[in-house]
PDB file of C-alpha atoms in Angstrom:
ATOM      1  CA  MET A1260       0.038 -17.215   7.904  1.00  0.00           C
ATOM      2  CA  VAL A1261      -0.679 -13.929   6.140  1.00  0.00           C
ATOM      3  CA  ASN A1262      -2.240 -13.961   2.670  1.00  0.00           C
ATOM      4  CA  ARG A1263      -0.034 -12.709  -0.122  1.00  0.00           C
ATOM      5  CA  ALA A1264      -2.103  -9.628  -0.889  1.00  0.00           C
ATOM      6  CA  GLY A1265      -5.267  -7.862   0.043  1.00  0.00           C
ATOM      7  CA  VAL A1266      -7.155  -5.198   1.900  1.00  0.00           C
ATOM      8  CA  HIS A1267      -7.079  -5.412   5.690  1.00  0.00           C
ATOM      9  CA  GLU A1268      -8.508  -3.518   8.634  1.00  0.00           C
ATOM     10  CA  LYS A1269      -6.000  -1.085  10.100  1.00  0.00           C
ATOM     11  CA  GLY A1270      -3.589  -2.803  12.480  1.00  0.00           C
ATOM     12  CA  SER A1271      -4.605  -6.363  11.614  1.00  0.00           C
ATOM     13  CA  ILE A1272      -1.116  -7.274  10.346  1.00  0.00           C
ATOM     14  CA  ASN A1273       2.337  -5.775  10.765  1.00  0.00           C
ATOM     15  CA  VAL A1274       5.650  -5.695   8.926  1.00  0.00           C
ATOM     16  CA  ASN A1275       7.054  -8.574  10.966  1.00  0.00           C
ATOM     17  CA  ASP A1276       4.123 -10.791   9.908  1.00  0.00           C
ATOM     18  CA  ILE A1277       4.938 -10.129   6.253  1.00  0.00           C
ATOM     19  CA  VAL A1278       8.678 -10.708   6.572  1.00  0.00           C
ATOM     20  CA  GLU A1279       8.104 -13.930   8.522  1.00  0.00           C
ATOM     21  CA  ASN A1280       5.621 -15.063   5.868  1.00  0.00           C
ATOM     22  CA  ILE A1281       8.301 -14.597   3.207  1.00  0.00           C
ATOM     23  CA  LYS A1282      10.956 -16.376   5.280  1.00  0.00           C
ATOM     24  CA  ARG A1283       8.665 -19.432   5.714  1.00  0.00           C
ATOM     25  CA  ARG A1284       8.570 -20.037   1.956  1.00  0.00           C
ATOM     26  CA  LYS A1285      10.063 -23.343   0.817  1.00  0.00           C
ATOM     27  CA  ASP A1286      12.111 -21.499  -1.825  1.00  0.00           C
ATOM     28  CA  PHE A1287      13.436 -18.854   0.592  1.00  0.00           C
ATOM     29  CA  SER A1288      16.989 -20.175   0.206  1.00  0.00           C
ATOM     30  CA  SER A1289      17.145 -18.442  -3.198  1.00  0.00           C
ATOM     31  CA  VAL A1290      16.351 -15.031  -1.657  1.00  0.00           C
ATOM     32  CA  GLY A1291      19.237 -12.585  -1.321  1.00  0.00           C
ATOM     33  CA  ALA A1292      17.215  -9.439  -0.639  1.00  0.00           C
ATOM     34  CA  ILE A1293      13.852  -8.321   0.703  1.00  0.00           C
ATOM     35  CA  GLY A1294      12.686  -4.828  -0.171  1.00  0.00           C
ATOM     36  CA  LEU A1295       9.917  -3.179   1.788  1.00  0.00           C
ATOM     37  CA  PHE A1296       7.831  -0.072   1.090  1.00  0.00           C
ATOM     38  CA  ILE A1297       5.766   1.346   3.941  1.00  0.00           C
ATOM     39  CA  GLY A1298       3.285   4.040   2.949  1.00  0.00           C
ATOM     40  CA  VAL A1299       2.316   6.321   5.834  1.00  0.00           C
ATOM     41  CA  VAL A1300      -0.109   9.209   6.308  1.00  0.00           C
ATOM     42  CA  ARG A1301       1.640  12.448   5.383  1.00  0.00           C
ATOM     43  CA  GLY A1302       0.896  15.505   7.537  1.00  0.00           C
ATOM     44  CA  GLU A1303       0.510  17.844   4.553  1.00  0.00           C
ATOM     45  CA  THR A1304      -1.563  17.647   1.390  1.00  0.00           C
ATOM     46  CA  SER A1305       0.291  16.372  -1.655  1.00  0.00           C
ATOM     47  CA  GLU A1306      -0.896  19.161  -3.961  1.00  0.00           C
ATOM     48  CA  GLY A1307       1.829  21.486  -2.708  1.00  0.00           C
ATOM     49  CA  GLY A1308      -0.511  23.844  -0.880  1.00  0.00           C
ATOM     50  CA  GLY A1309       0.897  22.690   2.407  1.00  0.00           C
ATOM     51  CA  GLU A1310      -2.502  22.307   4.070  1.00  0.00           C
ATOM     52  CA  LYS A1311      -2.332  20.396   7.334  1.00  0.00           C
ATOM     53  CA  VAL A1312      -3.834  16.911   7.109  1.00  0.00           C
ATOM     54  CA  GLU A1313      -5.684  15.963  10.275  1.00  0.00           C
ATOM     55  CA  LYS A1314      -6.767  12.447   9.316  1.00  0.00           C
ATOM     56  CA  LEU A1315      -7.577  10.084   6.453  1.00  0.00           C
ATOM     57  CA  VAL A1316     -10.359   7.605   5.933  1.00  0.00           C
ATOM     58  CA  LEU A1317      -9.672   4.802   3.472  1.00  0.00           C
ATOM     59  CA  GLU A1318     -12.336   2.613   1.927  1.00  0.00           C
ATOM     60  CA  ALA A1319     -12.139  -0.034  -0.756  1.00  0.00           C
ATOM     61  CA  TYR A1320     -14.240  -2.145  -3.033  1.00  0.00           C
ATOM     62  CA  GLU A1321     -12.627  -4.993  -1.124  1.00  0.00           C
ATOM     63  CA  GLU A1322     -13.436  -7.984  -3.323  1.00  0.00           C
ATOM     64  CA  LYS A1323     -12.146  -6.233  -6.444  1.00  0.00           C
ATOM     65  CA  ALA A1324      -9.176  -4.680  -4.604  1.00  0.00           C
ATOM     66  CA  ASP A1325      -8.131  -8.115  -3.322  1.00  0.00           C
ATOM     67  CA  GLU A1326      -8.367  -9.458  -6.868  1.00  0.00           C
ATOM     68  CA  VAL A1327      -6.347  -6.584  -8.342  1.00  0.00           C
ATOM     69  CA  LEU A1328      -3.658  -6.666  -5.640  1.00  0.00           C
ATOM     70  CA  GLY A1329      -3.342 -10.451  -5.989  1.00  0.00           C
ATOM     71  CA  GLY A1330      -3.074 -10.100  -9.767  1.00  0.00           C
ATOM     72  CA  ILE A1331      -0.291  -7.534  -9.479  1.00  0.00           C
ATOM     73  CA  CYS A1332       1.591  -9.848  -7.110  1.00  0.00           C
ATOM     74  CA  ASP A1333       1.108 -12.848  -9.416  1.00  0.00           C
ATOM     75  CA  ASP A1334       2.258 -10.875 -12.458  1.00  0.00           C
ATOM     76  CA  LEU A1335       5.352  -9.363 -10.848  1.00  0.00           C
ATOM     77  CA  SER A1336       6.330 -12.659  -9.186  1.00  0.00           C
ATOM     78  CA  GLN A1337       6.917 -14.085 -12.671  1.00  0.00           C
ATOM     79  CA  ARG A1338       9.847 -11.716 -13.232  1.00  0.00           C
ATOM     80  CA  SER A1339      13.321 -13.192 -13.407  1.00  0.00           C
ATOM     81  CA  GLY A1340      14.970 -13.355 -10.000  1.00  0.00           C
ATOM     82  CA  VAL A1341      11.786 -12.506  -8.079  1.00  0.00           C
ATOM     83  CA  VAL A1342      10.646 -15.030  -5.480  1.00  0.00           C
ATOM     84  CA  ASP A1343       7.665 -13.269  -3.875  1.00  0.00           C
ATOM     85  CA  VAL A1344       5.653 -10.040  -4.062  1.00  0.00           C
ATOM     86  CA  GLN A1345       3.161  -9.009  -1.385  1.00  0.00           C
ATOM     87  CA  ILE A1346       0.859  -5.975  -1.190  1.00  0.00           C
ATOM     88  CA  HIS A1347      -1.180  -5.324   1.957  1.00  0.00           C
ATOM     89  CA  HIS A1348      -3.329  -2.175   2.044  1.00  0.00           C
ATOM     90  CA  PHE A1349      -5.251  -1.019   5.089  1.00  0.00           C
ATOM     91  CA  VAL A1350      -8.706   0.545   5.330  1.00  0.00           C
ATOM     92  CA  GLY A1351     -10.231   2.495   8.196  1.00  0.00           C
ATOM     93  CA  ASP A1352      -9.502   5.764   9.991  1.00  0.00           C
ATOM     94  CA  PHE A1353      -5.882   6.937  10.073  1.00  0.00           C
ATOM     95  CA  ASN A1354      -3.921   9.647  11.836  1.00  0.00           C
ATOM     96  CA  VAL A1355      -0.754  11.337  10.579  1.00  0.00           C
ATOM     97  CA  GLY A1356       2.111   8.852  10.725  1.00  0.00           C
ATOM     98  CA  ASP A1357      -0.060   5.717  10.657  1.00  0.00           C
ATOM     99  CA  ASP A1358       0.892   2.916   8.251  1.00  0.00           C
ATOM    100  CA  LEU A1359      -1.374   2.669   5.176  1.00  0.00           C
ATOM    101  CA  VAL A1360       0.246   0.026   2.995  1.00  0.00           C
ATOM    102  CA  TYR A1361       3.042  -2.536   3.023  1.00  0.00           C
ATOM    103  CA  VAL A1362       4.620  -3.730  -0.203  1.00  0.00           C
ATOM    104  CA  ALA A1363       7.290  -6.416   0.045  1.00  0.00           C
ATOM    105  CA  VAL A1364       9.413  -7.966  -2.681  1.00  0.00           C
ATOM    106  CA  ALA A1365      11.806 -10.861  -2.162  1.00  0.00           C
ATOM    107  CA  GLY A1366      14.300 -11.791  -4.810  1.00  0.00           C
ATOM    108  CA  ALA A1367      17.686 -13.165  -5.624  1.00  0.00           C
ATOM    109  CA  HIS A1368      19.367  -9.767  -6.063  1.00  0.00           C
ATOM    110  CA  ARG A1369      18.689  -6.193  -5.025  1.00  0.00           C
ATOM    111  CA  GLU A1370      18.434  -4.971  -8.634  1.00  0.00           C
ATOM    112  CA  GLU A1371      15.347  -7.094  -9.299  1.00  0.00           C
ATOM    113  CA  VAL A1372      13.904  -6.315  -5.887  1.00  0.00           C
ATOM    114  CA  PHE A1373      14.215  -2.523  -6.239  1.00  0.00           C
ATOM    115  CA  SER A1374      12.731  -2.314  -9.734  1.00  0.00           C
ATOM    116  CA  VAL A1375       9.811  -4.643  -8.946  1.00  0.00           C
ATOM    117  CA  LEU A1376       9.137  -2.880  -5.632  1.00  0.00           C
ATOM    118  CA  ARG A1377       8.783   0.460  -7.430  1.00  0.00           C
ATOM    119  CA  GLU A1378       6.530  -1.044 -10.100  1.00  0.00           C
ATOM    120  CA  ALA A1379       4.343  -2.752  -7.490  1.00  0.00           C
ATOM    121  CA  VAL A1380       3.817   0.568  -5.686  1.00  0.00           C
ATOM    122  CA  GLU A1381       3.005   2.459  -8.881  1.00  0.00           C
ATOM    123  CA  ARG A1382       0.600  -0.241 -10.046  1.00  0.00           C
ATOM    124  CA  TYR A1383      -1.414  -0.621  -6.834  1.00  0.00           C
ATOM    125  CA  LYS A1384      -1.850   3.164  -6.680  1.00  0.00           C
ATOM    126  CA  CYS A1385      -3.277   3.212 -10.217  1.00  0.00           C
ATOM    127  CA  GLU A1386      -5.125  -0.101 -10.412  1.00  0.00           C
ATOM    128  CA  ALA A1387      -6.650  -0.951  -7.028  1.00  0.00           C
ATOM    129  CA  PRO A1388     -10.107   0.435  -6.165  1.00  0.00           C
ATOM    130  CA  ILE A1389      -9.040   1.999  -2.866  1.00  0.00           C
ATOM    131  CA  PHE A1390     -10.450   5.420  -2.013  1.00  0.00           C
ATOM    132  CA  LYS A1391      -8.993   8.088   0.241  1.00  0.00           C
ATOM    133  CA  LYS A1392     -10.922  10.809   2.036  1.00  0.00           C
ATOM    134  CA  GLU A1393      -8.618  13.472   3.411  1.00  0.00           C
ATOM    135  CA  TYR A1394      -9.541  15.794   6.263  1.00  0.00           C
ATOM    136  CA  VAL A1395      -7.676  19.104   6.477  1.00  0.00           C
ATOM    137  CA  ALA A1396      -7.848  22.049   8.829  1.00  0.00           C
ATOM    138  CA  GLY A1397     -10.023  24.679   7.142  1.00  0.00           C
ATOM    139  CA  GLU A1398     -11.241  28.143   8.048  1.00  0.00           C
ATOM    140  CA  GLY A1399     -14.524  26.774   9.352  1.00  0.00           C
ATOM    141  CA  GLY A1400     -12.989  23.749  11.034  1.00  0.00           C
ATOM    142  CA  ARG A1401     -12.171  20.350   9.602  1.00  0.00           C
ATOM    143  CA  VAL A1402     -12.954  19.952   5.890  1.00  0.00           C
ATOM    144  CA  GLY A1403     -13.143  16.514   4.282  1.00  0.00           C
ATOM    145  CA  TYR A1404     -12.927  15.603   0.603  1.00  0.00           C
ATOM    146  CA  TRP A1405     -12.318  12.546  -1.524  1.00  0.00           C
ATOM    147  CA  VAL A1406      -8.827  13.052  -2.895  1.00  0.00           C
ATOM    148  CA  SER A1407      -9.711  12.245  -6.507  1.00  0.00           C
ATOM    149  CA  GLU A1408     -12.618  14.724  -6.413  1.00  0.00           C
ATOM    150  CA  ARG A1409     -10.767  17.767  -5.116  1.00  0.00           C
ATOM    151  CA  GLN A1410     -10.263  20.545  -7.618  1.00  0.00           C
ATOM    152  CA  HIS A1411      -8.304  23.772  -7.410  1.00  0.00           C
ATOM    153  CA  PHE A1412      -9.336  26.814  -9.413  1.00  0.00           C
TER     154      PHE A1412
END
C-alpha cells in the first residue's frame, strides 16, 4: 500500500499504485470521480525565454516535505464531498518528459474534485520544501541553477 503523501525516489511508485490505493479504501463506494494531476519536466524554461531544458535535479528537506504534504492532504480531505487527497513528489535526476509529481483527489462529484485538485497543486508548490535545479543549454555548455535563485537583468 502506498502512503497518502510524501517525497519518493524517482520511479518508486506509479499512477496505477495511487489509483489502486484509492480504490482499496473502505469508503470508496461514495466516490464518483478521481482527478489526477501529473507534473512532468517541461523542455523549455518557464520564464518565457524559451531556453532548452536539458535536465532537472530535485531535492527536498524530506522530513519536513512529508509533513507539509501530509498536512495539505489532511486539510483538503476535510472538504465536503472529498474522500481522499494524495500528493506524491519525486526527487532525483529527471529528463524532459519524466514525471515529477502525482496529485490525486477522489470525491463524490467532479466539482469538488476539480477545485480541490487545483488547490492541492497550488499549495504543494508554495508550501513544500522541494528544490529544483534546472540545467539548460548555454553558450559554454550546460548551465545549472537553482530555479528560485535565477535572476534576469
